[in-house]
């Protein structure tokens, strides 16, 4: 079984939402302050939203053999979950979970955690993509002797098509 290709997943499952008539609700929480707005598809900075997910992408030749894969098949609900965990502690992507529908392998959700530790800055991400429903990025930046700075951004899909929401 191959590592998942996040770029391909987004191309197939996110690209259809990047044009009219799709609209979204953006919720951002930073330092306990909440801000929300409504956006049309053309107003969303899609590259900014995809960037942390693509950084977590494991579908790269140099990562072959770096992750253990566990597969859980749920025949009751017709879902397959692939869990990936690093074999070495220094990997950027700390965990990834991908859930798909058994009948047609349609991606239902993707969750990943990444961590890049530097001398002055450690950056951690918790990333969630629920197909046709939500994109969420939780970013924490940690500097020595300072409290972590965390920003949570959630993009909710408001006008979902039946094709993307049926389970």
PDB file of C-alpha atoms in Angstrom:
ATOM      1  CA  UNK A   1       0.000   0.000   0.000  1.00  0.00           C
ATOM      2  CA  UNK A   2       1.385   3.418  -0.971  1.00  0.00           C
ATOM      3  CA  UNK A   3       1.601   6.556   1.100  1.00  0.00           C
ATOM      4  CA  UNK A   4      -1.276   8.951   0.360  1.00  0.00           C
ATOM      5  CA  UNK A   5      -0.696  11.763  -2.123  1.00  0.00           C
ATOM      6  CA  UNK A   6      -2.180  14.877  -0.492  1.00  0.00           C
ATOM      7  CA  UNK A   7      -1.672  16.936  -3.647  1.00  0.00           C
ATOM      8  CA  UNK A   8      -3.769  14.472  -5.665  1.00  0.00           C
ATOM      9  CA  UNK A   9      -6.406  14.271  -2.904  1.00  0.00           C
ATOM     10  CA  UNK A  10      -6.777  18.059  -2.944  1.00  0.00           C
ATOM     11  CA  UNK A  11      -6.782  18.238  -6.738  1.00  0.00           C
ATOM     12  CA  UNK A  12      -9.656  15.722  -6.940  1.00  0.00           C
ATOM     13  CA  UNK A  13     -11.632  16.735  -3.854  1.00  0.00           C
ATOM     14  CA  UNK A  14     -10.934  20.412  -3.164  1.00  0.00           C
ATOM     15  CA  UNK A  15     -10.501  21.894  -6.626  1.00  0.00           C
ATOM     16  CA  UNK A  16     -14.230  21.618  -7.530  1.00  0.00           C
ATOM     17  CA  UNK A  17     -15.016  23.997  -4.644  1.00  0.00           C
ATOM     18  CA  UNK A  18     -12.553  26.672  -5.776  1.00  0.00           C
ATOM     19  CA  UNK A  19     -14.974  28.361  -8.156  1.00  0.00           C
ATOM     20  CA  UNK A  20     -18.425  29.941  -8.158  1.00  0.00           C
ATOM     21  CA  UNK A  21     -21.033  29.407  -6.818  1.00  0.00           C
ATOM     22  CA  UNK A  22     -19.331  27.983  -3.697  1.00  0.00           C
ATOM     23  CA  UNK A  23     -19.227  30.070  -0.528  1.00  0.00           C
ATOM     24  CA  UNK A  24     -17.498  29.565   2.802  1.00  0.00           C
ATOM     25  CA  UNK A  25     -17.511  30.719   6.388  1.00  0.00           C
ATOM     26  CA  UNK A  26     -14.077  31.546   7.755  1.00  0.00           C
ATOM     27  CA  UNK A  27     -13.608  31.407  11.521  1.00  0.00           C
ATOM     28  CA  UNK A  28     -10.276  32.441  13.012  1.00  0.00           C
ATOM     29  CA  UNK A  29      -9.379  32.219  16.689  1.00  0.00           C
ATOM     30  CA  UNK A  30      -6.184  33.948  17.807  1.00  0.00           C
ATOM     31  CA  UNK A  31      -5.244  34.817  21.387  1.00  0.00           C
ATOM     32  CA  UNK A  32      -8.789  34.007  22.479  1.00  0.00           C
ATOM     33  CA  UNK A  33     -10.313  36.444  19.979  1.00  0.00           C
ATOM     34  CA  UNK A  34     -12.766  35.119  17.411  1.00  0.00           C
ATOM     35  CA  UNK A  35     -13.315  36.630  14.005  1.00  0.00           C
ATOM     36  CA  UNK A  36     -15.558  35.301  11.279  1.00  0.00           C
ATOM     37  CA  UNK A  37     -16.462  36.255   7.752  1.00  0.00           C
ATOM     38  CA  UNK A  38     -18.135  34.859   4.672  1.00  0.00           C
ATOM     39  CA  UNK A  39     -16.113  34.363   1.494  1.00  0.00           C
ATOM     40  CA  UNK A  40     -16.818  33.515  -2.106  1.00  0.00           C
ATOM     41  CA  UNK A  41     -14.607  30.831  -3.637  1.00  0.00           C
ATOM     42  CA  UNK A  42     -12.525  33.370  -5.569  1.00  0.00           C
ATOM     43  CA  UNK A  43     -11.806  35.299  -2.319  1.00  0.00           C
ATOM     44  CA  UNK A  44     -10.214  32.299  -0.573  1.00  0.00           C
ATOM     45  CA  UNK A  45      -6.407  32.140  -0.689  1.00  0.00           C
ATOM     46  CA  UNK A  46      -6.344  28.458  -1.673  1.00  0.00           C
ATOM     47  CA  UNK A  47      -2.548  28.251  -1.869  1.00  0.00           C
ATOM     48  CA  UNK A  48      -2.294  29.489   1.729  1.00  0.00           C
ATOM     49  CA  UNK A  49      -4.804  26.861   2.882  1.00  0.00           C
ATOM     50  CA  UNK A  50      -3.128  24.025   0.982  1.00  0.00           C
ATOM     51  CA  UNK A  51       0.475  24.872   1.891  1.00  0.00           C
ATOM     52  CA  UNK A  52       0.647  23.199   5.354  1.00  0.00           C
ATOM     53  CA  UNK A  53      -1.187  20.120   4.038  1.00  0.00           C
ATOM     54  CA  UNK A  54       1.210  19.784   1.114  1.00  0.00           C
ATOM     55  CA  UNK A  55       4.143  20.163   3.518  1.00  0.00           C
ATOM     56  CA  UNK A  56       2.768  17.107   5.367  1.00  0.00           C
ATOM     57  CA  UNK A  57       2.509  15.115   2.123  1.00  0.00           C
ATOM     58  CA  UNK A  58       4.176  11.699   2.469  1.00  0.00           C
ATOM     59  CA  UNK A  59       4.007  10.825  -1.225  1.00  0.00           C
ATOM     60  CA  UNK A  60       7.691  11.520  -1.891  1.00  0.00           C
ATOM     61  CA  UNK A  61      10.391   9.084  -2.999  1.00  0.00           C
ATOM     62  CA  UNK A  62      12.763  10.147  -0.202  1.00  0.00           C
ATOM     63  CA  UNK A  63      10.180   9.105   2.426  1.00  0.00           C
ATOM     64  CA  UNK A  64       9.830   5.506   1.209  1.00  0.00           C
ATOM     65  CA  UNK A  65      10.132   3.189   4.201  1.00  0.00           C
ATOM     66  CA  UNK A  66       9.928   6.023   6.767  1.00  0.00           C
ATOM     67  CA  UNK A  67       6.356   5.360   7.954  1.00  0.00           C
ATOM     68  CA  UNK A  68       4.436   2.407   9.319  1.00  0.00           C
ATOM     69  CA  UNK A  69       0.978   1.875   7.844  1.00  0.00           C
ATOM     70  CA  UNK A  70      -1.933   0.382   9.769  1.00  0.00           C
ATOM     71  CA  UNK A  71      -5.259  -0.179   8.025  1.00  0.00           C
ATOM     72  CA  UNK A  72      -8.574  -0.533   9.814  1.00  0.00           C
ATOM     73  CA  UNK A  73     -11.570  -1.787   7.844  1.00  0.00           C
ATOM     74  CA  UNK A  74     -14.963  -0.903   9.277  1.00  0.00           C
ATOM     75  CA  UNK A  75     -17.442  -3.140   7.471  1.00  0.00           C
ATOM     76  CA  UNK A  76     -20.367  -1.885   9.564  1.00  0.00           C
ATOM     77  CA  UNK A  77     -20.072   1.696   8.250  1.00  0.00           C
ATOM     78  CA  UNK A  78     -18.245   0.823   5.031  1.00  0.00           C
ATOM     79  CA  UNK A  79     -15.112   2.812   5.784  1.00  0.00           C
ATOM     80  CA  UNK A  80     -11.412   2.188   5.596  1.00  0.00           C
ATOM     81  CA  UNK A  81      -8.950   4.124   7.773  1.00  0.00           C
ATOM     82  CA  UNK A  82      -5.245   4.283   7.045  1.00  0.00           C
ATOM     83  CA  UNK A  83      -3.034   5.357   9.947  1.00  0.00           C
ATOM     84  CA  UNK A  84       0.554   6.379   9.219  1.00  0.00           C
ATOM     85  CA  UNK A  85       3.164   6.878  11.921  1.00  0.00           C
ATOM     86  CA  UNK A  86       6.867   7.661  11.533  1.00  0.00           C
ATOM     87  CA  UNK A  87       9.498   5.031  12.196  1.00  0.00           C
ATOM     88  CA  UNK A  88      11.971   7.781  13.193  1.00  0.00           C
ATOM     89  CA  UNK A  89      11.346  10.596  15.683  1.00  0.00           C
ATOM     90  CA  UNK A  90      12.849  13.307  13.475  1.00  0.00           C
ATOM     91  CA  UNK A  91      10.201  13.155  10.711  1.00  0.00           C
ATOM     92  CA  UNK A  92       8.254  16.370  10.046  1.00  0.00           C
ATOM     93  CA  UNK A  93       4.901  14.596   9.673  1.00  0.00           C
ATOM     94  CA  UNK A  94       4.158  13.081  13.085  1.00  0.00           C
ATOM     95  CA  UNK A  95       0.957  11.300  12.213  1.00  0.00           C
ATOM     96  CA  UNK A  96      -1.534  11.021   9.398  1.00  0.00           C
ATOM     97  CA  UNK A  97      -4.963   9.450   9.264  1.00  0.00           C
ATOM     98  CA  UNK A  98      -6.928   9.042   6.063  1.00  0.00           C
ATOM     99  CA  UNK A  99     -10.505   7.737   5.936  1.00  0.00           C
ATOM    100  CA  UNK A 100     -12.148   6.548   2.724  1.00  0.00           C
ATOM    101  CA  UNK A 101     -15.436   4.938   1.744  1.00  0.00           C
ATOM    102  CA  UNK A 102     -14.983   1.205   1.056  1.00  0.00           C
ATOM    103  CA  UNK A 103     -17.363   1.032  -1.897  1.00  0.00           C
ATOM    104  CA  UNK A 104     -15.452   3.476  -4.116  1.00  0.00           C
ATOM    105  CA  UNK A 105     -12.365   4.636  -2.134  1.00  0.00           C
ATOM    106  CA  UNK A 106     -13.764   8.189  -2.002  1.00  0.00           C
ATOM    107  CA  UNK A 107     -11.773  10.242   0.523  1.00  0.00           C
ATOM    108  CA  UNK A 108     -13.910  11.236   3.509  1.00  0.00           C
ATOM    109  CA  UNK A 109     -11.299  12.896   5.740  1.00  0.00           C
ATOM    110  CA  UNK A 110      -7.615  13.554   6.235  1.00  0.00           C
ATOM    111  CA  UNK A 111      -5.935  14.466   9.516  1.00  0.00           C
ATOM    112  CA  UNK A 112      -2.226  15.173   9.951  1.00  0.00           C
ATOM    113  CA  UNK A 113       0.123  16.591  12.550  1.00  0.00           C
ATOM    114  CA  UNK A 114       3.478  18.114  11.671  1.00  0.00           C
ATOM    115  CA  UNK A 115       6.328  19.527  13.738  1.00  0.00           C
ATOM    116  CA  UNK A 116       9.420  21.424  12.709  1.00  0.00           C
ATOM    117  CA  UNK A 117      11.793  22.165  15.551  1.00  0.00           C
ATOM    118  CA  UNK A 118      14.403  24.860  15.101  1.00  0.00           C
ATOM    119  CA  UNK A 119      16.772  26.542  17.516  1.00  0.00           C
ATOM    120  CA  UNK A 120      14.568  29.614  18.049  1.00  0.00           C
ATOM    121  CA  UNK A 121      11.232  28.498  16.671  1.00  0.00           C
ATOM    122  CA  UNK A 122       9.213  25.309  16.800  1.00  0.00           C
ATOM    123  CA  UNK A 123       6.181  25.248  14.527  1.00  0.00           C
ATOM    124  CA  UNK A 124       3.450  22.637  14.917  1.00  0.00           C
ATOM    125  CA  UNK A 125       0.369  22.090  12.807  1.00  0.00           C
ATOM    126  CA  UNK A 126      -2.788  20.059  13.314  1.00  0.00           C
ATOM    127  CA  UNK A 127      -4.525  19.765   9.969  1.00  0.00           C
ATOM    128  CA  UNK A 128      -8.017  18.533   9.189  1.00  0.00           C
ATOM    129  CA  UNK A 129      -9.795  18.138   5.854  1.00  0.00           C
ATOM    130  CA  UNK A 130     -13.332  16.751   5.890  1.00  0.00           C
ATOM    131  CA  UNK A 131     -14.287  16.331   2.254  1.00  0.00           C
ATOM    132  CA  UNK A 132     -16.902  18.841   1.175  1.00  0.00           C
ATOM    133  CA  UNK A 133     -17.375  20.173   4.706  1.00  0.00           C
ATOM    134  CA  UNK A 134     -14.318  21.650   6.446  1.00  0.00           C
ATOM    135  CA  UNK A 135     -10.698  22.662   6.202  1.00  0.00           C
ATOM    136  CA  UNK A 136      -9.040  23.447   9.530  1.00  0.00           C
ATOM    137  CA  UNK A 137      -5.499  24.524  10.353  1.00  0.00           C
ATOM    138  CA  UNK A 138      -4.273  24.848  13.918  1.00  0.00           C
ATOM    139  CA  UNK A 139      -0.825  26.429  13.961  1.00  0.00           C
ATOM    140  CA  UNK A 140       1.292  26.776  17.114  1.00  0.00           C
ATOM    141  CA  UNK A 141       4.540  28.707  17.178  1.00  0.00           C
ATOM    142  CA  UNK A 142       6.818  28.274  20.170  1.00  0.00           C
ATOM    143  CA  UNK A 143       9.815  30.466  20.969  1.00  0.00           C
ATOM    144  CA  UNK A 144      12.187  29.840  23.885  1.00  0.00           C
ATOM    145  CA  UNK A 145      10.926  31.266  27.194  1.00  0.00           C
ATOM    146  CA  UNK A 146       7.603  32.378  25.657  1.00  0.00           C
ATOM    147  CA  UNK A 147       4.080  31.038  25.747  1.00  0.00           C
ATOM    148  CA  UNK A 148       3.038  29.272  22.529  1.00  0.00           C
ATOM    149  CA  UNK A 149       1.153  31.400  20.022  1.00  0.00           C
ATOM    150  CA  UNK A 150      -1.752  29.427  18.522  1.00  0.00           C
ATOM    151  CA  UNK A 151      -4.018  30.351  15.628  1.00  0.00           C
ATOM    152  CA  UNK A 152      -6.954  28.172  14.588  1.00  0.00           C
ATOM    153  CA  UNK A 153      -8.503  28.790  11.171  1.00  0.00           C
ATOM    154  CA  UNK A 154     -11.593  26.919  10.024  1.00  0.00           C
ATOM    155  CA  UNK A 155     -13.079  27.163   6.555  1.00  0.00           C
ATOM    156  CA  UNK A 156     -16.593  25.700   6.483  1.00  0.00           C
ATOM    157  CA  UNK A 157     -18.177  24.779   3.145  1.00  0.00           C
ATOM    158  CA  UNK A 158     -21.635  26.362   3.035  1.00  0.00           C
ATOM    159  CA  UNK A 159     -23.169  25.101  -0.208  1.00  0.00           C
ATOM    160  CA  UNK A 160     -22.079  21.494  -0.464  1.00  0.00           C
ATOM    161  CA  UNK A 161     -23.106  19.388  -3.399  1.00  0.00           C
ATOM    162  CA  UNK A 162     -24.743  16.007  -2.825  1.00  0.00           C
ATOM    163  CA  UNK A 163     -21.837  14.322  -4.636  1.00  0.00           C
ATOM    164  CA  UNK A 164     -19.379  15.542  -2.001  1.00  0.00           C
ATOM    165  CA  UNK A 165     -21.506  15.026   1.112  1.00  0.00           C
ATOM    166  CA  UNK A 166     -23.074  11.600   0.662  1.00  0.00           C
ATOM    167  CA  UNK A 167     -21.504   8.911   2.810  1.00  0.00           C
TER     168      UNK A 167
END
